[in-house]
Structures are given as C-alpha cells and as structure tokens.
Amino acid sequence: MSVDTQITLEQQHLDRAYRCLDAELAETRERVAVVMTQPAPDSTALTERDGETRRLSGRITALESAEPNLCFGRIDRADGVSLHIGRTGINDDGERIVVDWRAPAAEPFYAATALAPRGIVRRRSIAVADRRVVRIDDDLLDPSRASDDPKHMIGALADRGVTASDDDLRSPIVVLPPIEVTGLEFDHVLVHSPNEIAHAHGLPTLYVCLTRSTGTLAVVQEGPTLDDLGPAWDRTTASRPSP
C-alpha cells in the first residue's frame, strides 16, 4: 500500500474524529446553557448545578484544547486491533475512535521498543495541520514481523523517495539520514551527532534513531553532550513526551 493511500485512509479516520468532536462540542455547550438556567431552590440543588456546570465546562475545555492536534498516533497490536492515540478520547456511537494519550491503553505508544514490543506490531506517528494529515511515519516494533531479506527495507525507503538496492543494504555499512530510518532495523547501529539530530528534527526522530538496533548501539557526539538536550532527554531512556 502506497504512502498516499495510507494517508488517505488516515484522513478518513481523522475526518470522522473531527465530526464527532464538533458534534460533542456543540451538544456540550447546549447542555451548559440548559443547566445554568435550571432553578436551584436550595443549597443542595445549587451545589449539584454548579458541579455539573464545572464538569461540562471542563469537557468543553478539553475538546477545544484537543482540536489542533486531535490524533497524533496509532498503534497496531499483534491481536489485530488498531488504536488511534490523541489529545482526548473521542467516541462515535459507542466506539472509541481516539484513545486519550493518558489512558493505560495508550501506554505502549510511548513505551514499546523493538526489544520489548509489548504486543505492538507497528507504531505510527501522524502529523496533522489544519485538520489535514500531512505526514505519517511508521515504526515496525515486532521483530517477528520483519524480514531478514533487505527487500522489505528497500520498499520502505522507496515509499519515501529514497533509492536503494540489495547491494546497498547488504553492504557491511549502511549510511542513512535520520528521517529515513523509521521502520528499519539493523544488528548494529551508530548514531552520529544526536544533539544535532534533536535540534534539526526533534526528539521523536532522535528516539527513532536510537531504537533501530536489535543488537548493539553506539553514539558519537562531538561538542555538546546529551545533557545539553535539556530535561526532556534522559541519558538512558526517552522520557514520555507531552503531545
């Protein structure tokens, strides 16, 4: 399946999620207006009305805050279930179509690695701008689903417009730019200048680079050390990012 086709499918899911968000937002605003006009003949009724108003107002705030980046990721589990991860949970007729990033079900999106996939086959990052899917990046986590034949890597690179041959990927040393390693795995990996990668492409891309090895990982940094990346980076693990 081509990247364009996958983006189209993700856009269809995103459109559905935004329709649900808009509908829930409108309904919740109407409910707030109704609740605030209800009489409160005693202190108990007043407390209940104020509590309901605060609850509904909190949901409105959550929906409005989630709107710019409603869905930013997806995980495909080994049991065949796919979950979309976003800023807040979204339901459509009882079906959870976006899982809140803080929910336990979303934990593998941040914690799964190739060595410990936690039942996750694929992790997808979804970039959204003005309610449009502008980019997707896949990270293959389950080694049993990957092939030793480099053809699966050639296909992954071709989808990104990078030409490679069998000989290229069978070579003892394969050199790739940081933005082209998503979904690939190698026995041994050397990451050069992680500080520059983080500043140029962001910490998520650096994290992907540092998790491409199924065996050994070496990091070479000239100049500033990893400490200069700031509190968002830990020397041994990537901290859980805020979406």
PDB file of C-alpha atoms in Angstrom:
ATOM      1  CA  MET A   1       0.000   0.000   0.000  1.00  0.00           C
ATOM      2  CA  SER A   2       1.461   3.344  -1.039  1.00  0.00           C
ATOM      3  CA  VAL A   3       2.081   6.178   1.406  1.00  0.00           C
ATOM      4  CA  ASP A   4      -0.530   8.322  -0.377  1.00  0.00           C
ATOM      5  CA  THR A   5      -3.142   5.592   0.091  1.00  0.00           C
ATOM      6  CA  GLN A   6      -2.280   5.220   3.777  1.00  0.00           C
ATOM      7  CA  ILE A   7      -2.514   8.979   4.290  1.00  0.00           C
ATOM      8  CA  THR A   8      -5.932   8.958   2.589  1.00  0.00           C
ATOM      9  CA  LEU A   9      -7.157   6.243   4.966  1.00  0.00           C
ATOM     10  CA  GLU A  10      -5.815   8.134   7.971  1.00  0.00           C
ATOM     11  CA  GLN A  11      -7.529  11.289   6.709  1.00  0.00           C
ATOM     12  CA  GLN A  12     -10.844   9.451   6.540  1.00  0.00           C
ATOM     13  CA  HIS A  13     -10.445   8.367  10.157  1.00  0.00           C
ATOM     14  CA  LEU A  14      -9.401  11.876  11.178  1.00  0.00           C
ATOM     15  CA  ASP A  15     -12.418  13.406   9.415  1.00  0.00           C
ATOM     16  CA  ARG A  16     -14.668  11.041  11.357  1.00  0.00           C
ATOM     17  CA  ALA A  17     -12.987  12.003  14.628  1.00  0.00           C
ATOM     18  CA  TYR A  18     -13.382  15.715  13.926  1.00  0.00           C
ATOM     19  CA  ARG A  19     -17.062  15.263  13.059  1.00  0.00           C
ATOM     20  CA  CYS A  20     -17.557  13.607  16.430  1.00  0.00           C
ATOM     21  CA  LEU A  21     -15.562  16.317  18.210  1.00  0.00           C
ATOM     22  CA  ASP A  22     -17.596  19.105  16.598  1.00  0.00           C
ATOM     23  CA  ALA A  23     -20.875  17.356  17.414  1.00  0.00           C
ATOM     24  CA  GLU A  24     -19.908  16.696  21.046  1.00  0.00           C
ATOM     25  CA  LEU A  25     -18.648  20.251  21.471  1.00  0.00           C
ATOM     26  CA  ALA A  26     -21.908  21.739  20.183  1.00  0.00           C
ATOM     27  CA  GLU A  27     -24.006  19.381  22.318  1.00  0.00           C
ATOM     28  CA  THR A  28     -21.986  20.056  25.458  1.00  0.00           C
ATOM     29  CA  ARG A  29     -22.249  23.831  25.025  1.00  0.00           C
ATOM     30  CA  GLU A  30     -26.015  23.499  24.696  1.00  0.00           C
ATOM     31  CA  ARG A  31     -26.148  21.384  27.859  1.00  0.00           C
ATOM     32  CA  VAL A  32     -24.201  24.006  29.787  1.00  0.00           C
ATOM     33  CA  ALA A  33     -26.682  26.670  28.721  1.00  0.00           C
ATOM     34  CA  VAL A  34     -29.596  24.487  29.835  1.00  0.00           C
ATOM     35  CA  VAL A  35     -28.026  23.552  33.180  1.00  0.00           C
ATOM     36  CA  MET A  36     -27.233  27.164  34.042  1.00  0.00           C
ATOM     37  CA  THR A  37     -30.903  28.157  33.591  1.00  0.00           C
ATOM     38  CA  GLN A  38     -32.186  25.425  35.910  1.00  0.00           C
ATOM     39  CA  PRO A  39     -33.604  26.738  39.199  1.00  0.00           C
ATOM     40  CA  ALA A  40     -31.735  25.980  42.424  1.00  0.00           C
ATOM     41  CA  PRO A  41     -34.271  26.235  45.245  1.00  0.00           C
ATOM     42  CA  ASP A  42     -31.856  25.079  47.938  1.00  0.00           C
ATOM     43  CA  SER A  43     -28.141  24.713  48.627  1.00  0.00           C
ATOM     44  CA  THR A  44     -28.109  21.062  47.561  1.00  0.00           C
ATOM     45  CA  ALA A  45     -29.590  21.846  44.171  1.00  0.00           C
ATOM     46  CA  LEU A  46     -27.193  24.780  43.792  1.00  0.00           C
ATOM     47  CA  THR A  47     -24.195  22.557  44.559  1.00  0.00           C
ATOM     48  CA  GLU A  48     -25.360  19.918  42.073  1.00  0.00           C
ATOM     49  CA  ARG A  49     -25.938  22.525  39.371  1.00  0.00           C
ATOM     50  CA  ASP A  50     -22.529  24.113  39.905  1.00  0.00           C
ATOM     51  CA  GLY A  51     -20.850  20.701  39.866  1.00  0.00           C
ATOM     52  CA  GLU A  52     -22.495  19.736  36.593  1.00  0.00           C
ATOM     53  CA  THR A  53     -21.596  23.082  35.081  1.00  0.00           C
ATOM     54  CA  ARG A  54     -17.943  22.636  36.058  1.00  0.00           C
ATOM     55  CA  ARG A  55     -17.901  19.097  34.641  1.00  0.00           C
ATOM     56  CA  LEU A  56     -19.375  20.162  31.320  1.00  0.00           C
ATOM     57  CA  SER A  57     -17.142  23.225  31.115  1.00  0.00           C
ATOM     58  CA  GLY A  58     -14.111  21.028  31.738  1.00  0.00           C
ATOM     59  CA  ARG A  59     -15.090  18.780  28.839  1.00  0.00           C
ATOM     60  CA  ILE A  60     -15.512  21.826  26.591  1.00  0.00           C
ATOM     61  CA  THR A  61     -12.020  22.976  27.523  1.00  0.00           C
ATOM     62  CA  ALA A  62     -10.598  19.513  26.810  1.00  0.00           C
ATOM     63  CA  LEU A  63     -12.266  19.345  23.395  1.00  0.00           C
ATOM     64  CA  GLU A  64     -11.182  22.842  22.418  1.00  0.00           C
ATOM     65  CA  SER A  65      -7.603  22.151  23.510  1.00  0.00           C
ATOM     66  CA  ALA A  66      -7.526  18.879  21.557  1.00  0.00           C
ATOM     67  CA  GLU A  67      -8.827  20.377  18.315  1.00  0.00           C
ATOM     68  CA  PRO A  68      -5.477  21.458  16.757  1.00  0.00           C
ATOM     69  CA  ASN A  69      -3.870  18.021  17.212  1.00  0.00           C
ATOM     70  CA  LEU A  70      -6.765  15.684  17.820  1.00  0.00           C
ATOM     71  CA  CYS A  71      -4.999  12.483  16.684  1.00  0.00           C
ATOM     72  CA  PHE A  72      -1.222  12.189  16.534  1.00  0.00           C
ATOM     73  CA  GLY A  73      -0.534   8.464  16.530  1.00  0.00           C
ATOM     74  CA  ARG A  74      -1.677   4.895  16.040  1.00  0.00           C
ATOM     75  CA  ILE A  75      -0.616   1.528  17.378  1.00  0.00           C
ATOM     76  CA  ASP A  76      -1.304  -1.779  15.640  1.00  0.00           C
ATOM     77  CA  ARG A  77      -1.440  -4.649  18.108  1.00  0.00           C
ATOM     78  CA  ALA A  78      -0.476  -8.244  17.433  1.00  0.00           C
ATOM     79  CA  ASP A  79      -4.094  -9.286  18.051  1.00  0.00           C
ATOM     80  CA  GLY A  80      -5.168  -7.265  15.005  1.00  0.00           C
ATOM     81  CA  VAL A  81      -6.613  -4.306  16.938  1.00  0.00           C
ATOM     82  CA  SER A  82      -5.534  -0.792  15.951  1.00  0.00           C
ATOM     83  CA  LEU A  83      -5.868   2.167  18.318  1.00  0.00           C
ATOM     84  CA  HIS A  84      -5.583   5.815  17.359  1.00  0.00           C
ATOM     85  CA  ILE A  85      -3.985   7.984  20.051  1.00  0.00           C
ATOM     86  CA  GLY A  86      -4.854  11.636  20.605  1.00  0.00           C
ATOM     87  CA  ARG A  87      -5.209  14.575  22.965  1.00  0.00           C
ATOM     88  CA  THR A  88      -8.580  13.408  24.305  1.00  0.00           C
ATOM     89  CA  GLY A  89     -10.839  10.400  23.990  1.00  0.00           C
ATOM     90  CA  ILE A  90     -13.425  10.506  21.193  1.00  0.00           C
ATOM     91  CA  ASN A  91     -16.389   8.150  20.824  1.00  0.00           C
ATOM     92  CA  ASP A  92     -18.619   7.510  17.816  1.00  0.00           C
ATOM     93  CA  ASP A  93     -21.854   5.709  18.628  1.00  0.00           C
ATOM     94  CA  GLY A  94     -20.191   3.803  21.463  1.00  0.00           C
ATOM     95  CA  GLU A  95     -16.991   3.036  19.551  1.00  0.00           C
ATOM     96  CA  ARG A  96     -13.763   4.545  20.860  1.00  0.00           C
ATOM     97  CA  ILE A  97     -12.149   6.002  17.742  1.00  0.00           C
ATOM     98  CA  VAL A  98      -9.473   8.070  19.520  1.00  0.00           C
ATOM     99  CA  VAL A  99      -7.860   6.964  22.790  1.00  0.00           C
ATOM    100  CA  ASP A 100      -6.739   9.625  25.256  1.00  0.00           C
ATOM    101  CA  TRP A 101      -2.919   9.651  25.346  1.00  0.00           C
ATOM    102  CA  ARG A 102      -3.033   9.380  29.159  1.00  0.00           C
ATOM    103  CA  ALA A 103      -5.148   6.203  29.145  1.00  0.00           C
ATOM    104  CA  PRO A 104      -3.486   2.858  30.013  1.00  0.00           C
ATOM    105  CA  ALA A 105      -4.329   1.539  26.536  1.00  0.00           C
ATOM    106  CA  ALA A 106      -2.100   4.245  25.018  1.00  0.00           C
ATOM    107  CA  GLU A 107       0.936   3.410  27.162  1.00  0.00           C
ATOM    108  CA  PRO A 108       2.592   1.121  24.569  1.00  0.00           C
ATOM    109  CA  PHE A 109       2.679   4.021  22.101  1.00  0.00           C
ATOM    110  CA  TYR A 110       5.362   5.558  24.316  1.00  0.00           C
ATOM    111  CA  ALA A 111       6.909   2.537  25.999  1.00  0.00           C
ATOM    112  CA  ALA A 112       7.141  -0.176  23.308  1.00  0.00           C
ATOM    113  CA  THR A 113      10.520  -0.875  21.722  1.00  0.00           C
ATOM    114  CA  ALA A 114      11.824  -3.392  19.191  1.00  0.00           C
ATOM    115  CA  LEU A 115      13.341  -5.430  22.026  1.00  0.00           C
ATOM    116  CA  ALA A 116      10.182  -5.175  24.146  1.00  0.00           C
ATOM    117  CA  PRO A 117       7.282  -4.554  21.713  1.00  0.00           C
ATOM    118  CA  ARG A 118       4.614  -5.131  24.401  1.00  0.00           C
ATOM    119  CA  GLY A 119       2.288  -6.726  21.876  1.00  0.00           C
ATOM    120  CA  ILE A 120       2.667  -3.861  19.401  1.00  0.00           C
ATOM    121  CA  VAL A 121       3.489  -4.635  15.770  1.00  0.00           C
ATOM    122  CA  ARG A 122       3.603  -1.083  14.436  1.00  0.00           C
ATOM    123  CA  ARG A 123       3.685   2.415  15.905  1.00  0.00           C
ATOM    124  CA  ARG A 124       2.609   5.231  13.604  1.00  0.00           C
ATOM    125  CA  SER A 125       3.183   8.945  14.154  1.00  0.00           C
ATOM    126  CA  ILE A 126       0.634  11.160  12.420  1.00  0.00           C
ATOM    127  CA  ALA A 127       1.367  14.819  11.685  1.00  0.00           C
ATOM    128  CA  VAL A 128      -1.750  16.976  11.360  1.00  0.00           C
ATOM    129  CA  ALA A 129      -2.085  20.614  10.257  1.00  0.00           C
ATOM    130  CA  ASP A 130      -5.428  22.415   9.853  1.00  0.00           C
ATOM    131  CA  ARG A 131      -7.267  19.119  10.262  1.00  0.00           C
ATOM    132  CA  ARG A 132      -5.306  17.532   7.408  1.00  0.00           C
ATOM    133  CA  VAL A 133      -2.908  14.590   7.640  1.00  0.00           C
ATOM    134  CA  VAL A 134       0.359  15.914   6.237  1.00  0.00           C
ATOM    135  CA  ARG A 135       2.755  13.091   7.152  1.00  0.00           C
ATOM    136  CA  ILE A 136       2.887   9.595   8.611  1.00  0.00           C
ATOM    137  CA  ASP A 137       5.923   7.759   9.979  1.00  0.00           C
ATOM    138  CA  ASP A 138       5.806   4.048  10.787  1.00  0.00           C
ATOM    139  CA  ASP A 139       7.977   2.245  13.299  1.00  0.00           C
ATOM    140  CA  LEU A 140       7.995  -1.574  12.993  1.00  0.00           C
ATOM    141  CA  LEU A 141       8.406  -2.929  16.522  1.00  0.00           C
ATOM    142  CA  ASP A 142       7.777  -6.659  16.323  1.00  0.00           C
ATOM    143  CA  PRO A 143      10.957  -8.360  15.056  1.00  0.00           C
ATOM    144  CA  SER A 144       8.956 -11.479  14.116  1.00  0.00           C
ATOM    145  CA  ARG A 145       7.098  -9.396  11.528  1.00  0.00           C
ATOM    146  CA  ALA A 146      10.316  -8.092   9.961  1.00  0.00           C
ATOM    147  CA  SER A 147      12.212  -9.919   7.235  1.00  0.00           C
ATOM    148  CA  ASP A 148      15.942 -10.601   7.087  1.00  0.00           C
ATOM    149  CA  ASP A 149      15.640 -10.027   3.350  1.00  0.00           C
ATOM    150  CA  PRO A 150      16.559  -6.393   2.707  1.00  0.00           C
ATOM    151  CA  LYS A 151      13.757  -6.103   0.147  1.00  0.00           C
ATOM    152  CA  HIS A 152      11.347  -5.030   2.920  1.00  0.00           C
ATOM    153  CA  MET A 153      13.759  -2.190   3.734  1.00  0.00           C
ATOM    154  CA  ILE A 154      14.071  -1.239   0.058  1.00  0.00           C
ATOM    155  CA  GLY A 155      10.285  -0.948  -0.144  1.00  0.00           C
ATOM    156  CA  ALA A 156      10.139   1.196   2.983  1.00  0.00           C
ATOM    157  CA  LEU A 157      12.777   3.524   1.575  1.00  0.00           C
ATOM    158  CA  ALA A 158      11.151   3.649  -1.868  1.00  0.00           C
ATOM    159  CA  ASP A 159       7.930   4.878  -0.272  1.00  0.00           C
ATOM    160  CA  ARG A 160       9.963   7.856   0.971  1.00  0.00           C
ATOM    161  CA  GLY A 161      11.563   8.544  -2.405  1.00  0.00           C
ATOM    162  CA  VAL A 162      14.952   7.041  -1.485  1.00  0.00           C
ATOM    163  CA  THR A 163      16.518   4.643  -3.997  1.00  0.00           C
ATOM    164  CA  ALA A 164      18.430   1.670  -2.585  1.00  0.00           C
ATOM    165  CA  SER A 165      19.486  -1.697  -3.959  1.00  0.00           C
ATOM    166  CA  ASP A 166      20.060  -5.132  -2.473  1.00  0.00           C
ATOM    167  CA  ASP A 167      23.774  -4.455  -2.569  1.00  0.00           C
ATOM    168  CA  ASP A 168      23.297  -1.172  -0.703  1.00  0.00           C
ATOM    169  CA  LEU A 169      21.522  -2.824   2.202  1.00  0.00           C
ATOM    170  CA  ARG A 170      23.680  -5.962   2.189  1.00  0.00           C
ATOM    171  CA  SER A 171      26.744  -3.773   2.493  1.00  0.00           C
ATOM    172  CA  PRO A 172      28.631  -4.090   5.816  1.00  0.00           C
ATOM    173  CA  ILE A 173      27.867  -0.410   6.454  1.00  0.00           C
ATOM    174  CA  VAL A 174      24.636   1.345   5.530  1.00  0.00           C
ATOM    175  CA  VAL A 175      24.526   5.128   5.937  1.00  0.00           C
ATOM    176  CA  LEU A 176      21.087   6.762   6.160  1.00  0.00           C
ATOM    177  CA  PRO A 177      19.855  10.239   7.151  1.00  0.00           C
ATOM    178  CA  PRO A 178      17.845  10.412  10.397  1.00  0.00           C
ATOM    179  CA  ILE A 179      14.483  10.997   8.707  1.00  0.00           C
ATOM    180  CA  GLU A 180      14.804   7.819   6.613  1.00  0.00           C
ATOM    181  CA  VAL A 181      15.343   5.181   9.322  1.00  0.00           C
ATOM    182  CA  THR A 182      11.761   4.851  10.569  1.00  0.00           C
ATOM    183  CA  GLY A 183      10.570   1.242  10.380  1.00  0.00           C
ATOM    184  CA  LEU A 184      14.061  -0.179   9.685  1.00  0.00           C
ATOM    185  CA  GLU A 185      16.162  -2.389  11.967  1.00  0.00           C
ATOM    186  CA  PHE A 186      19.846  -3.352  11.961  1.00  0.00           C
ATOM    187  CA  ASP A 187      22.021  -5.630  14.053  1.00  0.00           C
ATOM    188  CA  HIS A 188      24.368  -2.784  14.954  1.00  0.00           C
ATOM    189  CA  VAL A 189      23.757   0.964  14.816  1.00  0.00           C
ATOM    190  CA  LEU A 190      25.971   4.018  15.215  1.00  0.00           C
ATOM    191  CA  VAL A 191      24.214   7.353  15.708  1.00  0.00           C
ATOM    192  CA  HIS A 192      26.387  10.371  14.962  1.00  0.00           C
ATOM    193  CA  SER A 193      25.748  13.804  16.499  1.00  0.00           C
ATOM    194  CA  PRO A 194      22.492  13.115  18.380  1.00  0.00           C
ATOM    195  CA  ASN A 195      22.439  16.714  19.596  1.00  0.00           C
ATOM    196  CA  GLU A 196      22.246  17.982  16.017  1.00  0.00           C
ATOM    197  CA  ILE A 197      19.571  15.409  15.152  1.00  0.00           C
ATOM    198  CA  ALA A 198      17.430  16.550  18.083  1.00  0.00           C
ATOM    199  CA  HIS A 199      17.750  20.217  17.236  1.00  0.00           C
ATOM    200  CA  ALA A 200      17.193  19.729  13.490  1.00  0.00           C
ATOM    201  CA  HIS A 201      14.451  17.077  13.531  1.00  0.00           C
ATOM    202  CA  GLY A 202      13.151  16.939  17.115  1.00  0.00           C
ATOM    203  CA  LEU A 203      13.417  14.450  19.971  1.00  0.00           C
ATOM    204  CA  PRO A 204      10.945  11.933  18.431  1.00  0.00           C
ATOM    205  CA  THR A 205      13.264  11.496  15.415  1.00  0.00           C
ATOM    206  CA  LEU A 206      16.273  11.102  17.710  1.00  0.00           C
ATOM    207  CA  TYR A 207      14.371   8.479  19.687  1.00  0.00           C
ATOM    208  CA  VAL A 208      13.643   6.556  16.478  1.00  0.00           C
ATOM    209  CA  CYS A 209      17.343   6.668  15.520  1.00  0.00           C
ATOM    210  CA  LEU A 210      18.387   5.353  18.921  1.00  0.00           C
ATOM    211  CA  THR A 211      15.976   2.406  18.751  1.00  0.00           C
ATOM    212  CA  ARG A 212      16.928   0.974  15.335  1.00  0.00           C
ATOM    213  CA  SER A 213      19.375  -1.589  16.748  1.00  0.00           C
ATOM    214  CA  THR A 214      18.450  -5.172  17.597  1.00  0.00           C
ATOM    215  CA  GLY A 215      21.975  -5.751  18.914  1.00  0.00           C
ATOM    216  CA  THR A 216      24.402  -3.002  19.844  1.00  0.00           C
ATOM    217  CA  LEU A 217      24.110   0.775  19.788  1.00  0.00           C
ATOM    218  CA  ALA A 218      26.968   3.295  19.713  1.00  0.00           C
ATOM    219  CA  VAL A 219      26.571   7.065  19.954  1.00  0.00           C
ATOM    220  CA  VAL A 220      29.169   9.574  18.808  1.00  0.00           C
ATOM    221  CA  GLN A 221      28.765  13.180  19.895  1.00  0.00           C
ATOM    222  CA  GLU A 222      31.198  15.945  19.071  1.00  0.00           C
ATOM    223  CA  GLY A 223      30.959  19.117  21.114  1.00  0.00           C
ATOM    224  CA  PRO A 224      27.931  19.477  23.410  1.00  0.00           C
ATOM    225  CA  THR A 225      26.903  16.371  25.309  1.00  0.00           C
ATOM    226  CA  LEU A 226      23.467  14.813  25.552  1.00  0.00           C
ATOM    227  CA  ASP A 227      22.949  16.734  28.790  1.00  0.00           C
ATOM    228  CA  ASP A 228      22.535  19.871  26.695  1.00  0.00           C
ATOM    229  CA  LEU A 229      19.353  18.469  25.195  1.00  0.00           C
ATOM    230  CA  GLY A 230      17.609  19.574  28.375  1.00  0.00           C
ATOM    231  CA  PRO A 231      15.219  17.858  30.805  1.00  0.00           C
ATOM    232  CA  ALA A 232      13.142  16.212  28.038  1.00  0.00           C
ATOM    233  CA  TRP A 233      16.007  13.756  27.412  1.00  0.00           C
ATOM    234  CA  ASP A 234      17.295  11.124  29.786  1.00  0.00           C
ATOM    235  CA  ARG A 235      20.682   9.549  29.092  1.00  0.00           C
ATOM    236  CA  THR A 236      19.299   6.025  29.088  1.00  0.00           C
ATOM    237  CA  THR A 237      15.655   6.299  28.027  1.00  0.00           C
ATOM    238  CA  ALA A 238      13.476   8.682  26.101  1.00  0.00           C
ATOM    239  CA  SER A 239      11.083  10.325  28.526  1.00  0.00           C
ATOM    240  CA  ARG A 240       7.390  10.207  27.755  1.00  0.00           C
ATOM    241  CA  PRO A 241       6.661  13.288  25.618  1.00  0.00           C
ATOM    242  CA  SER A 242       3.669  15.514  26.032  1.00  0.00           C
ATOM    243  CA  PRO A 243       1.705  15.641  22.748  1.00  0.00           C
TER     244      PRO A 243
END
